[in-house]
Tab-separated table of N, CA and C in Angstrom:
chain	number	residue	atom	x	y	z
A	1	MET	N	8.220	7.078	6.111
A	1	MET	CA	6.815	6.836	5.897
A	1	MET	C	6.137	6.779	7.260
A	2	PRO	N	5.030	7.484	7.429
A	2	PRO	CA	4.351	7.452	8.721
A	2	PRO	C	3.720	6.087	8.993
A	3	ILE	N	3.612	5.755	10.259
A	3	ILE	CA	2.926	4.537	10.671
A	3	ILE	C	1.431	4.810	10.572
A	4	ILE	N	0.684	3.917	9.922
A	4	ILE	CA	-0.749	4.180	9.765
A	4	ILE	C	-1.621	3.289	10.631
A	5	GLN	N	-1.032	2.322	11.347
A	5	GLN	CA	-1.803	1.488	12.255
A	5	GLN	C	-0.939	1.150	13.456
A	6	GLY	N	-1.559	0.822	14.558
A	6	GLY	CA	-0.818	0.445	15.749
A	6	GLY	C	-0.882	1.518	16.817
A	7	PRO	N	-0.254	1.262	17.957
A	7	PRO	CA	-0.373	2.177	19.089
A	7	PRO	C	0.326	3.520	18.884
A	8	HIS	N	1.227	3.621	17.900
A	8	HIS	CA	1.977	4.864	17.694
A	8	HIS	C	1.542	5.586	16.423
A	9	THR	N	0.354	5.315	15.953
A	9	THR	CA	-0.119	5.899	14.704
A	9	THR	C	-0.238	7.413	14.800
A	10	ASN	N	0.059	8.078	13.705
A	10	ASN	CA	-0.134	9.524	13.651
A	10	ASN	C	-1.084	9.913	12.514
A	11	LEU	N	-1.727	8.924	11.911
A	11	LEU	CA	-2.729	9.151	10.871
A	11	LEU	C	-3.947	8.281	11.172
A	12	PRO	N	-5.127	8.672	10.710
A	12	PRO	CA	-6.294	7.807	10.916
A	12	PRO	C	-6.092	6.455	10.236
A	13	ALA	N	-6.572	5.386	10.844
A	13	ALA	CA	-6.413	4.036	10.305
A	13	ALA	C	-7.190	3.829	9.018
A	14	ASN	N	-8.099	4.726	8.657
A	14	ASN	CA	-8.885	4.542	7.445
A	14	ASN	C	-8.252	5.212	6.220
A	15	ASP	N	-6.988	5.618	6.305
A	15	ASP	CA	-6.324	6.193	5.138
A	15	ASP	C	-6.257	5.194	3.991
A	16	PHE	N	-6.095	3.910	4.297
A	16	PHE	CA	-6.148	2.854	3.291
A	16	PHE	C	-7.374	2.004	3.601
A	17	THR	N	-8.345	2.028	2.705
A	17	THR	CA	-9.582	1.302	2.959
A	17	THR	C	-9.512	-0.146	2.483
A	18	TYR	N	-8.706	-0.428	1.467
A	18	TYR	CA	-8.479	-1.789	0.975
A	18	TYR	C	-6.999	-1.943	0.707
A	19	TRP	N	-6.462	-3.129	0.960
A	19	TRP	CA	-5.056	-3.385	0.675
A	19	TRP	C	-4.849	-4.875	0.543
A	20	GLY	N	-3.692	-5.229	-0.016
A	20	GLY	CA	-3.385	-6.649	-0.155
A	20	GLY	C	-1.974	-6.858	-0.673
A	21	LEU	N	-1.572	-8.098	-0.645
A	21	LEU	CA	-0.265	-8.509	-1.145
A	21	LEU	C	-0.510	-9.316	-2.410
A	22	ALA	N	0.161	-8.974	-3.484
A	22	ALA	CA	-0.026	-9.658	-4.766
A	22	ALA	C	1.269	-10.347	-5.177
A	23	ARG	N	1.135	-11.560	-5.718
A	23	ARG	CA	2.275	-12.330	-6.226
A	23	ARG	C	1.954	-12.803	-7.633
A	24	PHE	N	2.907	-12.610	-8.536
A	24	PHE	CA	2.733	-13.066	-9.911
A	24	PHE	C	4.029	-13.682	-10.417
A	25	PRO	N	3.945	-14.797	-11.153
A	25	PRO	CA	5.150	-15.408	-11.727
A	25	PRO	C	5.586	-14.685	-12.998
A	26	LYS	N	6.860	-14.750	-13.265
A	26	LYS	CA	7.447	-14.162	-14.477
A	26	LYS	C	6.696	-14.665	-15.707
A	27	GLY	N	6.496	-13.756	-16.640
A	27	GLY	CA	5.929	-14.128	-17.929
A	27	GLY	C	4.457	-13.826	-18.106
A	28	GLN	N	3.742	-13.536	-17.034
A	28	GLN	CA	2.330	-13.212	-17.192
A	28	GLN	C	2.191	-11.883	-17.912
A	29	ARG	N	1.243	-11.826	-18.840
A	29	ARG	CA	0.986	-10.601	-19.603
A	29	ARG	C	-0.470	-10.206	-19.440
A	30	HIS	N	-0.742	-8.918	-19.576
A	30	HIS	CA	-2.107	-8.388	-19.474
A	30	HIS	C	-2.762	-8.875	-18.178
A	31	VAL	N	-2.059	-8.665	-17.077
A	31	VAL	CA	-2.507	-9.119	-15.763
A	31	VAL	C	-3.823	-8.443	-15.384
A	32	THR	N	-3.943	-7.163	-15.657
A	32	THR	CA	-5.213	-6.456	-15.465
A	32	THR	C	-5.569	-5.741	-16.752
A	33	GLU	N	-6.837	-5.489	-16.937
A	33	GLU	CA	-7.281	-4.659	-18.053
A	33	GLU	C	-7.151	-3.197	-17.637
A	34	PRO	N	-7.088	-2.285	-18.619
A	34	PRO	CA	-7.086	-0.866	-18.252
A	34	PRO	C	-8.343	-0.539	-17.442
A	35	HIS	N	-8.159	0.182	-16.332
A	35	HIS	CA	-9.275	0.528	-15.460
A	35	HIS	C	-8.892	1.728	-14.604
A	36	PHE	N	-9.859	2.278	-13.898
A	36	PHE	CA	-9.555	3.329	-12.931
A	36	PHE	C	-10.487	3.180	-11.747
A	37	HIS	N	-10.172	3.894	-10.671
A	37	HIS	CA	-10.945	3.844	-9.442
A	37	HIS	C	-11.348	5.257	-9.034
A	38	ASP	N	-12.349	5.335	-8.186
A	38	ASP	CA	-12.750	6.619	-7.606
A	38	ASP	C	-12.022	6.845	-6.282
A	39	CYS	N	-10.753	6.460	-6.269
A	39	CYS	CA	-9.880	6.657	-5.111
A	39	CYS	C	-8.444	6.603	-5.623
A	40	ASP	N	-7.504	7.015	-4.797
A	40	ASP	CA	-6.087	6.871	-5.141
A	40	ASP	C	-5.664	5.432	-4.850
A	41	GLU	N	-4.719	4.908	-5.644
A	41	GLU	CA	-4.182	3.569	-5.415
A	41	GLU	C	-2.653	3.662	-5.393
A	42	TYR	N	-2.048	2.884	-4.500
A	42	TYR	CA	-0.595	2.887	-4.312
A	42	TYR	C	-0.085	1.466	-4.511
A	43	VAL	N	0.993	1.331	-5.298
A	43	VAL	CA	1.641	0.034	-5.519
A	43	VAL	C	3.064	0.150	-4.975
A	44	PHE	N	3.385	-0.646	-3.947
A	44	PHE	CA	4.693	-0.646	-3.303
A	44	PHE	C	5.401	-1.942	-3.710
A	45	MET	N	6.430	-1.839	-4.533
A	45	MET	CA	7.151	-3.035	-5.002
A	45	MET	C	8.030	-3.595	-3.889
A	46	ILE	N	7.919	-4.907	-3.680
A	46	ILE	CA	8.723	-5.590	-2.668
A	46	ILE	C	9.847	-6.372	-3.326
A	47	GLU	N	9.500	-7.200	-4.320
A	47	GLU	CA	10.539	-7.930	-5.059
A	47	GLU	C	10.070	-8.173	-6.476
A	48	GLY	N	11.036	-8.373	-7.365
A	48	GLY	CA	10.722	-8.653	-8.757
A	48	GLY	C	10.783	-7.423	-9.632
A	49	LYS	N	10.095	-7.534	-10.775
A	49	LYS	CA	10.111	-6.473	-11.771
A	49	LYS	C	8.853	-6.621	-12.620
A	50	MET	N	8.134	-5.523	-12.828
A	50	MET	CA	6.935	-5.580	-13.667
A	50	MET	C	6.752	-4.280	-14.426
A	51	LEU	N	5.992	-4.383	-15.496
A	51	LEU	CA	5.682	-3.240	-16.352
A	51	LEU	C	4.237	-2.831	-16.097
A	52	MET	N	4.056	-1.562	-15.707
A	52	MET	CA	2.713	-1.002	-15.538
A	52	MET	C	2.550	0.175	-16.491
A	53	ARG	N	1.308	0.440	-16.851
A	53	ARG	CA	0.981	1.612	-17.657
A	53	ARG	C	-0.027	2.435	-16.870
A	54	SER	N	0.229	3.737	-16.760
A	54	SER	CA	-0.692	4.648	-16.093
A	54	SER	C	-0.786	5.924	-16.913
A	55	GLU	N	-2.015	6.268	-17.288
A	55	GLU	CA	-2.261	7.478	-18.074
A	55	GLU	C	-1.409	7.518	-19.342
A	56	GLY	N	-1.213	6.354	-19.975
A	56	GLY	CA	-0.489	6.276	-21.235
A	56	GLY	C	1.024	6.181	-21.115
A	57	SER	N	1.580	6.357	-19.919
A	57	SER	CA	3.027	6.244	-19.709
A	57	SER	C	3.346	4.875	-19.120
A	58	GLU	N	4.458	4.285	-19.575
A	58	GLU	CA	4.867	2.978	-19.068
A	58	GLU	C	5.956	3.139	-18.011
A	59	TYR	N	5.855	2.275	-16.967
A	59	TYR	CA	6.788	2.305	-15.852
A	59	TYR	C	7.256	0.888	-15.553
A	60	VAL	N	8.575	0.703	-15.472
A	60	VAL	CA	9.133	-0.569	-15.021
A	60	VAL	C	9.380	-0.406	-13.523
A	61	LEU	N	8.666	-1.193	-12.726
A	61	LEU	CA	8.770	-1.103	-11.272
A	61	LEU	C	9.674	-2.196	-10.746
A	62	GLU	N	10.556	-1.820	-9.827
A	62	GLU	CA	11.493	-2.732	-9.179
A	62	GLU	C	11.395	-2.533	-7.670
A	63	PRO	N	12.065	-3.379	-6.869
A	63	PRO	CA	11.966	-3.249	-5.415
A	63	PRO	C	12.215	-1.816	-4.929
A	64	ARG	N	11.393	-1.401	-3.967
A	64	ARG	CA	11.411	-0.083	-3.324
A	64	ARG	C	10.776	1.012	-4.176
A	65	ASP	N	10.303	0.690	-5.393
A	65	ASP	CA	9.568	1.679	-6.184
A	65	ASP	C	8.130	1.759	-5.688
A	66	VAL	N	7.538	2.938	-5.846
A	66	VAL	CA	6.133	3.146	-5.514
A	66	VAL	C	5.478	3.846	-6.697
A	67	LEU	N	4.378	3.283	-7.170
A	67	LEU	CA	3.595	3.934	-8.220
A	67	LEU	C	2.281	4.381	-7.604
A	68	VAL	N	1.955	5.660	-7.771
A	68	VAL	CA	0.706	6.214	-7.264
A	68	VAL	C	-0.183	6.522	-8.457
A	69	THR	N	-1.375	5.940	-8.457
A	69	THR	CA	-2.368	6.300	-9.469
A	69	THR	C	-3.456	7.081	-8.747
A	70	ARG	N	-3.688	8.268	-9.208
A	70	ARG	CA	-4.688	9.137	-8.581
A	70	ARG	C	-6.091	8.754	-9.053
A	71	MET	N	-7.068	9.179	-8.296
A	71	MET	CA	-8.456	8.912	-8.652
A	71	MET	C	-8.694	9.275	-10.118
A	72	GLY	N	-9.231	8.329	-10.882
A	72	GLY	CA	-9.536	8.573	-12.286
A	72	GLY	C	-8.424	8.235	-13.255
A	73	ASP	N	-7.203	8.000	-12.779
A	73	ASP	CA	-6.094	7.638	-13.680
A	73	ASP	C	-6.318	6.232	-14.247
A	74	VAL	N	-6.286	6.098	-15.556
A	74	VAL	CA	-6.406	4.785	-16.197
A	74	VAL	C	-5.070	4.086	-16.052
A	75	HIS	N	-5.089	2.849	-15.518
A	75	HIS	CA	-3.845	2.123	-15.286
A	75	HIS	C	-4.065	0.624	-15.472
A	76	GLU	N	-2.944	-0.109	-15.632
A	76	GLU	CA	-3.005	-1.558	-15.810
A	76	GLU	C	-1.637	-2.173	-15.535
A	77	VAL	N	-1.640	-3.434	-15.147
A	77	VAL	CA	-0.405	-4.214	-15.048
A	77	VAL	C	-0.249	-4.902	-16.390
A	78	VAL	N	0.801	-4.540	-17.132
A	78	VAL	CA	0.985	-5.000	-18.501
A	78	VAL	C	1.714	-6.337	-18.564
A	79	GLU	N	2.847	-6.449	-17.825
A	79	GLU	CA	3.648	-7.670	-17.918
A	79	GLU	C	4.489	-7.857	-16.660
A	80	ILE	N	4.631	-9.113	-16.249
A	80	ILE	CA	5.481	-9.465	-15.119
A	80	ILE	C	6.831	-9.890	-15.696
A	81	LEU	N	7.860	-9.098	-15.467
A	81	LEU	CA	9.180	-9.322	-16.067
A	81	LEU	C	10.046	-10.273	-15.243
A	82	GLU	N	9.818	-10.338	-13.933
A	82	GLU	CA	10.471	-11.276	-13.012
A	82	GLU	C	9.418	-11.684	-11.992
A	83	ASP	N	9.596	-12.827	-11.328
A	83	ASP	CA	8.667	-13.184	-10.251
A	83	ASP	C	8.505	-11.959	-9.359
A	84	THR	N	7.269	-11.579	-9.084
A	84	THR	CA	6.992	-10.286	-8.458
A	84	THR	C	6.103	-10.421	-7.226
A	85	VAL	N	6.416	-9.616	-6.219
A	85	VAL	CA	5.561	-9.448	-5.035
A	85	VAL	C	5.427	-7.945	-4.807
A	86	TYR	N	4.178	-7.485	-4.650
A	86	TYR	CA	3.973	-6.085	-4.307
A	86	TYR	C	2.793	-5.942	-3.353
A	87	PHE	N	2.835	-4.864	-2.577
A	87	PHE	CA	1.751	-4.498	-1.681
A	87	PHE	C	0.987	-3.375	-2.352
A	88	TRP	N	-0.331	-3.487	-2.397
A	88	TRP	CA	-1.158	-2.423	-2.976
A	88	TRP	C	-2.128	-1.920	-1.910
A	89	ALA	N	-2.485	-0.662	-2.024
A	89	ALA	CA	-3.427	-0.074	-1.079
A	89	ALA	C	-4.254	0.982	-1.800
A	90	GLU	N	-5.529	1.061	-1.407
A	90	GLU	CA	-6.421	2.078	-1.958
A	90	GLU	C	-6.843	3.024	-0.853
A	91	GLY	N	-6.878	4.305	-1.190
A	91	GLY	CA	-7.354	5.302	-0.245
A	91	GLY	C	-8.872	5.315	-0.206
A	92	PRO	N	-9.441	6.207	0.577
A	92	PRO	CA	-10.904	6.292	0.691
A	92	PRO	C	-11.552	6.638	-0.652
A	93	MET	N	-12.733	6.072	-0.895
A	93	MET	CA	-13.495	6.388	-2.111
A	93	MET	C	-13.912	7.853	-2.062
A	94	ARG	N	-13.666	8.559	-3.155
A	94	ARG	CA	-14.078	9.957	-3.235
A	94	ARG	C	-15.107	10.146	-4.328
A	95	GLY	N	-15.349	9.087	-5.089
A	95	GLY	CA	-16.357	9.133	-6.147
A	95	GLY	C	-17.374	8.044	-5.880
A	96	SER	N	-18.001	7.575	-6.936
A	96	SER	CA	-19.090	6.630	-6.724
A	96	SER	C	-18.898	5.288	-7.408
A	97	SER	N	-17.845	5.103	-8.198
A	97	SER	CA	-17.774	3.835	-8.924
A	97	SER	C	-16.368	3.510	-9.389
A	98	GLU	N	-16.238	2.318	-9.911
A	98	GLU	CA	-15.033	1.880	-10.596
A	98	GLU	C	-15.509	1.445	-11.968
A	99	ARG	N	-14.790	1.799	-13.003
A	99	ARG	CA	-15.200	1.334	-14.317
A	99	ARG	C	-13.985	1.082	-15.182
A	100	ARG	N	-14.195	0.277	-16.190
A	100	ARG	CA	-13.156	0.021	-17.173
A	100	ARG	C	-13.459	0.869	-18.392
A	101	PRO	N	-12.504	1.675	-18.812
A	101	PRO	CA	-12.738	2.512	-19.990
A	101	PRO	C	-12.714	1.662	-21.256
A	102	SER	N	-13.293	2.192	-22.310
A	102	SER	CA	-13.238	1.491	-23.588
A	102	SER	C	-11.803	1.499	-24.090
A	103	ARG	N	-11.475	0.564	-24.966
A	103	ARG	CA	-10.111	0.501	-25.533
A	103	ARG	C	-9.757	1.837	-26.190
A	104	ARG	N	-10.716	2.489	-26.828
A	104	ARG	CA	-10.446	3.765	-27.499
A	104	ARG	C	-9.988	4.814	-26.492
A	105	GLU	N	-10.560	4.832	-25.286
A	105	GLU	CA	-10.195	5.811	-24.266
A	105	GLU	C	-8.773	5.581	-23.735
A	106	CYS	N	-8.257	4.359	-23.860
A	106	CYS	CA	-6.962	4.010	-23.258
A	106	CYS	C	-5.793	4.330	-24.168
A	107	ARG	N	-6.014	4.670	-25.368
A	107	ARG	CA	-4.906	4.884	-26.307
A	107	ARG	C	-4.474	6.319	-26.342
């Protein structure tokens, strides 16, 4: 993976415009509602296990897994299966908004 910040960077530092570290305890359900962004989003699993849904497909993420949701992909964190820590990052906005689709659109 290329270094994106620091003195040895080979990519512009604005490749990720927002990022953060998320922690959730085992057993949480419906952590996020179905939604999408006008940018790409990356979820890098550090520890634990969780169930995510993206574009109607379900993914069980474990340490070292990466889930990429592209601009416009409807996605959600469905359930935390083990105490979980992950790093998330969003790329530059390429559209104009973020919205939550109706339940009908998510099925």
